[in-house]
GROMACS .gro file of C-alpha atoms in nm:
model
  384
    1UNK     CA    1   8.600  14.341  22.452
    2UNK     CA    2   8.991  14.186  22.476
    3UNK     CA    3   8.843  13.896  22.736
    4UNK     CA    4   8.532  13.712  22.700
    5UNK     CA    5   8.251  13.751  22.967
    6UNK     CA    6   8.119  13.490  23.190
    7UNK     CA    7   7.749  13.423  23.235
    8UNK     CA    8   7.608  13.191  23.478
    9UNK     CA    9   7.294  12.984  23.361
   10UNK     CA   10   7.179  12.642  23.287
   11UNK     CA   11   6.996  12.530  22.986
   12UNK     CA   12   6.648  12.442  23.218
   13UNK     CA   13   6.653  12.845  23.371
   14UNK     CA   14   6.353  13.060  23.166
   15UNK     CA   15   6.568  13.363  23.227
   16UNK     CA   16   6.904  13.206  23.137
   17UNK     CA   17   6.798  13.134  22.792
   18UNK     CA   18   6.696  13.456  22.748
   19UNK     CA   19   7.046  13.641  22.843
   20UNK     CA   20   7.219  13.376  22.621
   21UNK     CA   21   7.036  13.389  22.300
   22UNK     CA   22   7.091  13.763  22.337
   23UNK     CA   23   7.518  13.714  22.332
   24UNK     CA   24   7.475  13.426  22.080
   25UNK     CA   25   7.276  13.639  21.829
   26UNK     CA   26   7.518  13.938  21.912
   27UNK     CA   27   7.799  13.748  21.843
   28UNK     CA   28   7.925  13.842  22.189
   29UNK     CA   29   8.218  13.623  22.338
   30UNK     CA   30   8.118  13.469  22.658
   31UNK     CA   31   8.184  13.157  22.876
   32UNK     CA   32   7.888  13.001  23.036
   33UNK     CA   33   7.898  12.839  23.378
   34UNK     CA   34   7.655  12.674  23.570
   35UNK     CA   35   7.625  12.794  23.952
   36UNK     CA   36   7.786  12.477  24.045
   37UNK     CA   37   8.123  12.643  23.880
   38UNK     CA   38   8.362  12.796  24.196
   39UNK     CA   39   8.330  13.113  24.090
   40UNK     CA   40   7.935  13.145  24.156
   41UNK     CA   41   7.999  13.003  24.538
   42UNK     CA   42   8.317  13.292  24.576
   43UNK     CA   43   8.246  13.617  24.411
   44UNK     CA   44   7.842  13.614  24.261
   45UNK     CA   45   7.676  13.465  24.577
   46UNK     CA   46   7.850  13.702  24.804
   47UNK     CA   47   7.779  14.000  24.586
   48UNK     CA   48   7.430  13.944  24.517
   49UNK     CA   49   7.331  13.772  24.852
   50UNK     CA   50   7.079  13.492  24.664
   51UNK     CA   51   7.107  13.169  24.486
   52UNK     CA   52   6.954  13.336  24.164
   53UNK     CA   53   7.024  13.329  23.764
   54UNK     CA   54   7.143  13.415  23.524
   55UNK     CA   55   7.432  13.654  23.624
   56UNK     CA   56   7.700  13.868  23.411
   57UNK     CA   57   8.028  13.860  23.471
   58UNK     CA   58   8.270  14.109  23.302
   59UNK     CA   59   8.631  14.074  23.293
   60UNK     CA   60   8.705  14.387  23.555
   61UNK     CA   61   8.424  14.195  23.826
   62UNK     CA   62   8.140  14.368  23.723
   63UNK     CA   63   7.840  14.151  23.849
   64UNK     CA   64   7.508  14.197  23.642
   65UNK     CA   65   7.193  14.029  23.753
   66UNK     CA   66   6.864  13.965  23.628
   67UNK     CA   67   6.824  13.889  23.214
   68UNK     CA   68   6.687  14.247  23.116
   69UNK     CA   69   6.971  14.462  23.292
   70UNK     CA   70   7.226  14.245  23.183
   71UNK     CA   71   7.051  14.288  22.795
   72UNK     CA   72   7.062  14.632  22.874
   73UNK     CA   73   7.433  14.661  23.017
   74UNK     CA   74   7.524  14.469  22.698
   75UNK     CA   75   7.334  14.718  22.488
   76UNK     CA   76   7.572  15.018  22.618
   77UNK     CA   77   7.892  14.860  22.694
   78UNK     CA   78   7.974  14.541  22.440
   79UNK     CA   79   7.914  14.605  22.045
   80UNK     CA   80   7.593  14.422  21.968
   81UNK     CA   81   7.562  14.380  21.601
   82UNK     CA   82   7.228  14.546  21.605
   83UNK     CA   83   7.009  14.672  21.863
   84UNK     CA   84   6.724  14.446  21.995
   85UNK     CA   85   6.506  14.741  22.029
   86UNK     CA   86   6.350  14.852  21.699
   87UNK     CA   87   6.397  15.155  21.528
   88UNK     CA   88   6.005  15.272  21.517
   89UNK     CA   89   5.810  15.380  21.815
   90UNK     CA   90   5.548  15.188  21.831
   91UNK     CA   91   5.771  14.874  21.734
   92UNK     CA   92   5.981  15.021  22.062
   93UNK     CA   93   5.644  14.983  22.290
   94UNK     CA   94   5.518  14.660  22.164
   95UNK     CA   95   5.865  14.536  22.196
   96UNK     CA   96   5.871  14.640  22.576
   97UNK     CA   97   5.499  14.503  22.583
   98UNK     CA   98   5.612  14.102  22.458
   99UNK     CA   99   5.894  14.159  22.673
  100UNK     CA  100   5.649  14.178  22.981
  101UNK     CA  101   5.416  13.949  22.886
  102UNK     CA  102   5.676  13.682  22.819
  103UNK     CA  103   5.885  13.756  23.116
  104UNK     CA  104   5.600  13.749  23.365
  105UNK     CA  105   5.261  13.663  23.189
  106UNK     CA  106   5.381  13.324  23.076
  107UNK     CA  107   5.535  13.172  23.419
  108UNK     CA  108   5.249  13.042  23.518
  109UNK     CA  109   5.212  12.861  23.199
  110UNK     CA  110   5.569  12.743  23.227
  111UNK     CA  111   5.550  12.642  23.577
  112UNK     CA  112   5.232  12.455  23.533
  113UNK     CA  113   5.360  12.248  23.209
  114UNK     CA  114   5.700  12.142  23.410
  115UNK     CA  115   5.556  12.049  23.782
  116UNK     CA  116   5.207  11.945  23.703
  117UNK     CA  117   5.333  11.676  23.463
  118UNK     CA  118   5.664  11.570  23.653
  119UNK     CA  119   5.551  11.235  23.655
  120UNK     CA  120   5.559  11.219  23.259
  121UNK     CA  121   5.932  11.406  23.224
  122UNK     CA  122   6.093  11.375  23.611
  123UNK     CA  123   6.445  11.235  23.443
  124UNK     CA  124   6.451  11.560  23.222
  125UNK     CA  125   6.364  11.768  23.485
  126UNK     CA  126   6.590  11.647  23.786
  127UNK     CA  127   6.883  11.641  23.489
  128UNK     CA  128   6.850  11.990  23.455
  129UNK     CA  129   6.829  12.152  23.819
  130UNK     CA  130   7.108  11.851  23.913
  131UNK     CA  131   7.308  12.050  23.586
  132UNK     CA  132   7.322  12.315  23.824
  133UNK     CA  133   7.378  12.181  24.165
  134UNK     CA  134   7.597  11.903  24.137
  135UNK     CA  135   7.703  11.793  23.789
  136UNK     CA  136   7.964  11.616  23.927
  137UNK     CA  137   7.830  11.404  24.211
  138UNK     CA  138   7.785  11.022  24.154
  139UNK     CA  139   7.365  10.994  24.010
  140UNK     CA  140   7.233  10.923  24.359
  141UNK     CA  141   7.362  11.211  24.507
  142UNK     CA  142   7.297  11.481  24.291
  143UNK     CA  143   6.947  11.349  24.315
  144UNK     CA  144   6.900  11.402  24.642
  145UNK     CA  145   7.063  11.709  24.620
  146UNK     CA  146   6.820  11.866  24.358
  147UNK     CA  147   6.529  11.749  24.511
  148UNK     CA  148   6.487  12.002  24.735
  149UNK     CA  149   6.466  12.285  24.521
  150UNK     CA  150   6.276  12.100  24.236
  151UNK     CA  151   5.993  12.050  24.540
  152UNK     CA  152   6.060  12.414  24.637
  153UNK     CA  153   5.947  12.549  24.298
  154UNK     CA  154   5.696  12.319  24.240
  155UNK     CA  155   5.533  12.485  24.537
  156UNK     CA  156   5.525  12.750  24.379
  157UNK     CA  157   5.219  12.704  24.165
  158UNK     CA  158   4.900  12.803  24.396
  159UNK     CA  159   5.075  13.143  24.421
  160UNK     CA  160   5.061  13.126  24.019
  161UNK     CA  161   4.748  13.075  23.984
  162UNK     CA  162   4.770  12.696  23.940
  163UNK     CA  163   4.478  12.505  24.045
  164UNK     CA  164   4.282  12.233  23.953
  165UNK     CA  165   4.018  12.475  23.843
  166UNK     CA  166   4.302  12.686  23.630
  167UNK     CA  167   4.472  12.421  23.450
  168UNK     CA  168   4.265  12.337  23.136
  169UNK     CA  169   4.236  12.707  23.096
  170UNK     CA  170   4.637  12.751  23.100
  171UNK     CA  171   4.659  12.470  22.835
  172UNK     CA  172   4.378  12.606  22.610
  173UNK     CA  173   4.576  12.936  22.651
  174UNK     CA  174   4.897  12.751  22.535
  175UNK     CA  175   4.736  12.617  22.270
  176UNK     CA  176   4.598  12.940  22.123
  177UNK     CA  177   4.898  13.081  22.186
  178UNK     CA  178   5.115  12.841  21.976
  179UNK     CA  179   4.833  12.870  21.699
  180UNK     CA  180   4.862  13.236  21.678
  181UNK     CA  181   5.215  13.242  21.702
  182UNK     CA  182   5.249  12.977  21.393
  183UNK     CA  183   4.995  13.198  21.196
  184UNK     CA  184   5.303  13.475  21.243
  185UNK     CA  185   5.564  13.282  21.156
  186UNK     CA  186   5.432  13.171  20.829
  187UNK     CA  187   5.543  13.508  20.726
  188UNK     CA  188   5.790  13.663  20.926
  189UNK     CA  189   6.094  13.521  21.122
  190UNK     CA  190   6.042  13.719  21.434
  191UNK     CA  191   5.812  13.965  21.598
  192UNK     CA  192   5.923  14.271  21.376
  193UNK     CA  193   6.143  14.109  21.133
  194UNK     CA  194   6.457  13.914  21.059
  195UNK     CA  195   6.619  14.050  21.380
  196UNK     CA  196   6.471  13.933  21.721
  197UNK     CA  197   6.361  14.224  21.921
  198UNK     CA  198   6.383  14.254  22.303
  199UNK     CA  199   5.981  14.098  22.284
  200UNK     CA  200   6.148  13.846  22.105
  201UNK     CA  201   6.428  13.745  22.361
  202UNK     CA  202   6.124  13.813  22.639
  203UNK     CA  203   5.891  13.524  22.485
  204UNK     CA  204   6.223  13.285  22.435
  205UNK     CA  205   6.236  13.253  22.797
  206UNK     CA  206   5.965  13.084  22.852
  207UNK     CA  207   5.908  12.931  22.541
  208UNK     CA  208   6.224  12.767  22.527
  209UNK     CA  209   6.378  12.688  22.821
  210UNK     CA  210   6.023  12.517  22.955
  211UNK     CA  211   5.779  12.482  22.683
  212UNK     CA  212   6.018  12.418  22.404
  213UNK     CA  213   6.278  12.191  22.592
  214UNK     CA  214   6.055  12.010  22.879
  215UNK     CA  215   5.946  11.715  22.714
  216UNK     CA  216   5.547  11.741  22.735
  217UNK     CA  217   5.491  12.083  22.639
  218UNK     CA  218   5.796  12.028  22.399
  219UNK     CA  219   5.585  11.759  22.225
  220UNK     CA  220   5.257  11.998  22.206
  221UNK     CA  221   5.469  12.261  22.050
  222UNK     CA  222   5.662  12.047  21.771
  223UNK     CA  223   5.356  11.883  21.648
  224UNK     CA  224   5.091  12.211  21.658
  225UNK     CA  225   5.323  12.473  21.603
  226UNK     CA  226   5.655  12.355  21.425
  227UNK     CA  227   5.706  12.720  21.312
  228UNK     CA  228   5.723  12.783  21.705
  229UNK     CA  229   6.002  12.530  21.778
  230UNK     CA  230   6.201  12.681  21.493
  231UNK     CA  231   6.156  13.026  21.610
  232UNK     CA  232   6.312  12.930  21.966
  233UNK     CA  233   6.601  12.752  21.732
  234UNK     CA  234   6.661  13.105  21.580
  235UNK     CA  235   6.623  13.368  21.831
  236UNK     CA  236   6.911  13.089  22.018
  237UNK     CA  237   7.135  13.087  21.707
  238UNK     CA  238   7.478  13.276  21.616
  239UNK     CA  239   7.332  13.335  21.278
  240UNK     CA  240   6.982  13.466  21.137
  241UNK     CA  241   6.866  13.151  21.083
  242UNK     CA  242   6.604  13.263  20.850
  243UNK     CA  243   6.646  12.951  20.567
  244UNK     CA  244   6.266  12.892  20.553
  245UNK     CA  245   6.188  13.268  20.463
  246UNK     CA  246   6.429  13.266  20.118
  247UNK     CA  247   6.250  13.602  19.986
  248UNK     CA  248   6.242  13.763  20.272
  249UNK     CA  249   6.487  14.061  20.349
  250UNK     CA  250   6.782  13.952  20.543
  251UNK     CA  251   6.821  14.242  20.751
  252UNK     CA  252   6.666  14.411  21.061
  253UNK     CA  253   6.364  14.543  21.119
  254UNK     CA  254   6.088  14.600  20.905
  255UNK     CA  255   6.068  14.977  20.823
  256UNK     CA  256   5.816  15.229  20.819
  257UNK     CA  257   5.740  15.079  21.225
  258UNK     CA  258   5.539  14.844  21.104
  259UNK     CA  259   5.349  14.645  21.274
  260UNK     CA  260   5.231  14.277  21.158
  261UNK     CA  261   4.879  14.273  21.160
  262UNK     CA  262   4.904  13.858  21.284
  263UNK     CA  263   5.065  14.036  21.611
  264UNK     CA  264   4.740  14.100  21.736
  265UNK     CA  265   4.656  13.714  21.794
  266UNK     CA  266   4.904  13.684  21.973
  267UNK     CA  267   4.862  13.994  22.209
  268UNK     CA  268   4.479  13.873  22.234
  269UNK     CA  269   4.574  13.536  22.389
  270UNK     CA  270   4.832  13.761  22.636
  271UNK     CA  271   4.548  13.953  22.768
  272UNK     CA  272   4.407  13.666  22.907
  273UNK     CA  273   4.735  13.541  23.087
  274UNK     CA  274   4.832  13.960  23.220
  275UNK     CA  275   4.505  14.055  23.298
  276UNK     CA  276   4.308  14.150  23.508
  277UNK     CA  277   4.598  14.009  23.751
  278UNK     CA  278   4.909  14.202  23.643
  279UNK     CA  279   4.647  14.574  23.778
  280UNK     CA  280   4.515  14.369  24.084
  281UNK     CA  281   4.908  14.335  24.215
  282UNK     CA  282   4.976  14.702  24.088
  283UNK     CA  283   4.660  14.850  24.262
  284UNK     CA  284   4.816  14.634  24.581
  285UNK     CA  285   5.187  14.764  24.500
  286UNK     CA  286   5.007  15.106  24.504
  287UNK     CA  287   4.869  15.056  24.857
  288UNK     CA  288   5.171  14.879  25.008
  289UNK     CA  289   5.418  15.171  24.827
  290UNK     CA  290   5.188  15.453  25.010
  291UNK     CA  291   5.249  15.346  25.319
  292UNK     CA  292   5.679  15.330  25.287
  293UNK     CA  293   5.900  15.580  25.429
  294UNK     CA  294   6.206  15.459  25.238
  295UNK     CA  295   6.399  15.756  25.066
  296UNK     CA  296   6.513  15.790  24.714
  297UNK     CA  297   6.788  15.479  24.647
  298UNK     CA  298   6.647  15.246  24.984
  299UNK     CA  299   6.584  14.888  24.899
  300UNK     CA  300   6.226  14.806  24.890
  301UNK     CA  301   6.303  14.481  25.019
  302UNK     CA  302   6.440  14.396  25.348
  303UNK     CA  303   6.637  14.111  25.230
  304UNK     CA  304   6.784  14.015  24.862
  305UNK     CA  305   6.597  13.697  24.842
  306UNK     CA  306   6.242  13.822  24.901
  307UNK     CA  307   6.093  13.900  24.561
  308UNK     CA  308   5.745  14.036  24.703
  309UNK     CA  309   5.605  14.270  24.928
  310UNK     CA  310   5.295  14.075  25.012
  311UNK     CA  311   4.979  13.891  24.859
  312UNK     CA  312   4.653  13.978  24.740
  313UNK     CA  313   4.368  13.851  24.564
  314UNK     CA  314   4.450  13.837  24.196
  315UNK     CA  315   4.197  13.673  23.904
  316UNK     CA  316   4.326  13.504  23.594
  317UNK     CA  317   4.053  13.290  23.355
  318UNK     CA  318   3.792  13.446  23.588
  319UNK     CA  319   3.924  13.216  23.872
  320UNK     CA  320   3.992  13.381  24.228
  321UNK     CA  321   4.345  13.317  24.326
  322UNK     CA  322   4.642  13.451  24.631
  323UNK     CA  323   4.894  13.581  24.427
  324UNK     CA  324   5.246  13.742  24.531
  325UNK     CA  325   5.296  14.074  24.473
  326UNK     CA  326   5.644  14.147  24.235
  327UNK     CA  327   5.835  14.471  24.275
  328UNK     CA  328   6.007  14.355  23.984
  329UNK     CA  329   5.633  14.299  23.757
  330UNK     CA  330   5.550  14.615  23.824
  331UNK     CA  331   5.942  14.771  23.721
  332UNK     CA  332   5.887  14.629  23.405
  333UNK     CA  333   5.534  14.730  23.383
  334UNK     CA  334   5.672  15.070  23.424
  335UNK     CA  335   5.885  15.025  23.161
  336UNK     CA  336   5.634  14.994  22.914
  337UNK     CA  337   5.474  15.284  23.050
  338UNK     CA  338   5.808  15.490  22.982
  339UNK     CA  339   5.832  15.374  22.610
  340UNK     CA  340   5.437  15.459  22.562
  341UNK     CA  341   5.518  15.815  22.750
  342UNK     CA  342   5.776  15.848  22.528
  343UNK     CA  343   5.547  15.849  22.213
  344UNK     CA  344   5.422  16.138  22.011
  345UNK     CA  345   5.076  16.201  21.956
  346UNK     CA  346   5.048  15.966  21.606
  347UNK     CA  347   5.235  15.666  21.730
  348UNK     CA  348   5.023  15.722  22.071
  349UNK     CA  349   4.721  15.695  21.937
  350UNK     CA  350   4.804  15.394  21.674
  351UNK     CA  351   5.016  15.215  22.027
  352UNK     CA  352   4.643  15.256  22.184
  353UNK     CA  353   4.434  15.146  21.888
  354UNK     CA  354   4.667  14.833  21.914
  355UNK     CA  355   4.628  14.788  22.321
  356UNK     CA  356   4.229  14.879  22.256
  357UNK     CA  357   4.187  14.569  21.977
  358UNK     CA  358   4.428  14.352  22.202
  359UNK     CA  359   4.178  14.394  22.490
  360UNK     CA  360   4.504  14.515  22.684
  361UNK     CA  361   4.344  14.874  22.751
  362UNK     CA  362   4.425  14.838  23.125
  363UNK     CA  363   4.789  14.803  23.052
  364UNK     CA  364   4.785  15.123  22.884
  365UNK     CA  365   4.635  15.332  23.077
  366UNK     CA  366   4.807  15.179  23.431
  367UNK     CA  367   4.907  15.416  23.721
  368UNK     CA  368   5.208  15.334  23.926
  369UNK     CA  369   5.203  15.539  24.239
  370UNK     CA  370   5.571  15.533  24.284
  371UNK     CA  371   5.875  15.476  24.086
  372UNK     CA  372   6.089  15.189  24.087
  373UNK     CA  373   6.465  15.172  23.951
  374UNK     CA  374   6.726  14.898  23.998
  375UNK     CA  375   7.067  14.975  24.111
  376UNK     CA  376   7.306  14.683  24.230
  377UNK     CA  377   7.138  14.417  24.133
  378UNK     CA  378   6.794  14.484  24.364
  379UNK     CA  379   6.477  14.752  24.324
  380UNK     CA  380   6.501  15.048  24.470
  381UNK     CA  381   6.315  15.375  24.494
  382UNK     CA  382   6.373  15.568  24.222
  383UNK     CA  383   6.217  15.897  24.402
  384UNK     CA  384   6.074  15.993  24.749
   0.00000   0.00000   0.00000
């Protein structure tokens, strides 16, 4: 590409992160903007109709939204130096699989660690959102100006599954998770290698641009899992990054789709954060998607900024909760479903011995009613 693209994010946004380690690591030339920048207020707000990030923006006015479509559009249309979706099948579905769980199974976590503990990090905090409303305003200003949506997010976390009878499970969950993650990393740079994988880039959402840069969780991860904290510095870096690993090959994947046995750790402590919650919504999406009349390409939202289609009673950690039920959980979902579809009868069966030990059965054998696809920048109905 002759002209560099721009992408709109700030450093504090879990999906940001995600869409810019992606560029850095492809050595793709981009600007970045915050949605303070003109150009956000005159051509992406129009277009897209929401105050959301991050968003792709290609020299001709192509507008990309949302961090896994605007992976994918690089994928196909820039010249990433090596695909972030590995070469062996059931690398592919696990890759799809961390993807999910660290795109959606680890908000809560993320929420809970940055508005349950604003009293310990509120500077931090109110720096970042004010990075993206009003850099530029004198300090008391842009205060009051990123108030508003720091209090609109933190309300957020009932509908998460944040409670006070949640919470010490969500940080026993973090801490397994960093444990089982460190116990990876003492071998391998990344999920499936030296290269990060689209589970890779899906996990570096949340676990930098909340756990790894908020300063509370930020101090938890440094001092149980250091190995963690330099993961998110490599998956973010131009380079491999790999200087602790001096042996180890400094290439892609690893071959023969191998999977790390210390993977399974990992996908253990997932279960507990996807399920059974992630098939309570679908089993609702299934019943709200039964009764729609919309035809092949209509919206499934009325309006761009909705992001569910209603609420239902989800459980996480055995604990009751209202949750909101995502269009856009249960597109990905479907995406893993693809990728396992996909799979022939030997990589099926090892793909489900994996799920089966992982205790993520459910995931793997999930029915969704109805097909979802996204086409300018919202879900749609793929079919009738």
């Amino acid at each position: 590409m002759s002209a560099p693209l721009t992408l709109y994010g700030v450093p504090a946004s879990y999906f940001s992160g995600k869409a810019r380690a992606y560029l850095r690591k492809q050595g793709i030339a981009f600007e970045e903007y915050s949605s303070a920048h003109p150009g956000y207020g005159e051509r992406i707000f129009p277009a897209i109709g929401r105050f959301v990030l991050p968003v792709l923006e290609t020299p001709d006015g192509t507008i990309v939204q949302d961090s896994d479509d605007i992976i994918g559009w690089l994928e196909t249309h820039a010249t990433p130096r090596l695909s972030c979706h590995p070469p062996g099948p059931v690398q592919r579905v696990l890759s799809h699989f961390f993807n999910l769980a660290g795109s959606e199974g680890l908000i809560r976590m993320a929420m809970h660690y940055r508005w349950s503990y604003l009293d310990r990090q509120d500077p931090f905090i109110a720096a970042g959102f004010i990075h993206g409303i009003a850099p530029e305003s004198p300090a008391d200003e842009a205060d009051a100006l990123a108030r508003p949506m720091m209090g609109k997010l933190s309300g957020y976390l009932g509908i998460l599954g944040v409670n006070p009878d949640s919470i010490e499970h969500i940080e026993a969950s973090y801490h397994r998770l960093l444990d089982a993650f460190q116990a990876h990393l003492a071998h391998h740079p990344c999920l499936f290698g030296a290269w990060p994988s689209l589970g890779d880039y899906g996990l570096y959402g949340p676990l930098f641009a909340h756990l790894g840069r908020d300063p509370v969780p930020a101090f938890e991860m440094k001092q149980r899992a250091p190995r963690v904290f330099r993961w998110t510095e490599r998956v973010g870096a131009p380079n491999l990054d790999i200087l602790e690993y001096p042996s180890y090959p400094h290439h892609g994947f690893l071959p023969d789709d191998a999977v790390p046995d210390t993977l399974l750790a990992i996908g253990q402590v997932l279960a507990g954060e996807l399920l059974p919650e992630i098939t309570d919504q679908v089993d609702a999406f299934n019943r709200w998607a039964s009764e729609q009349t919309g035809g092949a390409g209509s919206r499934l939202l009325d309006k761009p900024h909705k992001r569910a289609v209603g609420t239902t009673t989800a459980r996480c950690y055995g604990i009751d909760f209202t949750s909101g039920v995502s269009p856009y959980r249960v597109y990905l979902l479907q995406r893993l479903r693809d990728a396992l579809a996909a799979l022939d009868d030997g990589p099926r069966q090892r793909a489900a011995g994996w799920f089966e030990a992982a205790g993520l059965t459910p995931l793997f054998d999930a029915k969704i009613d109805r097909r979802i696809a996204r086409k300018g920048n919202v879900e749609v109905w793929e079919s009738d």
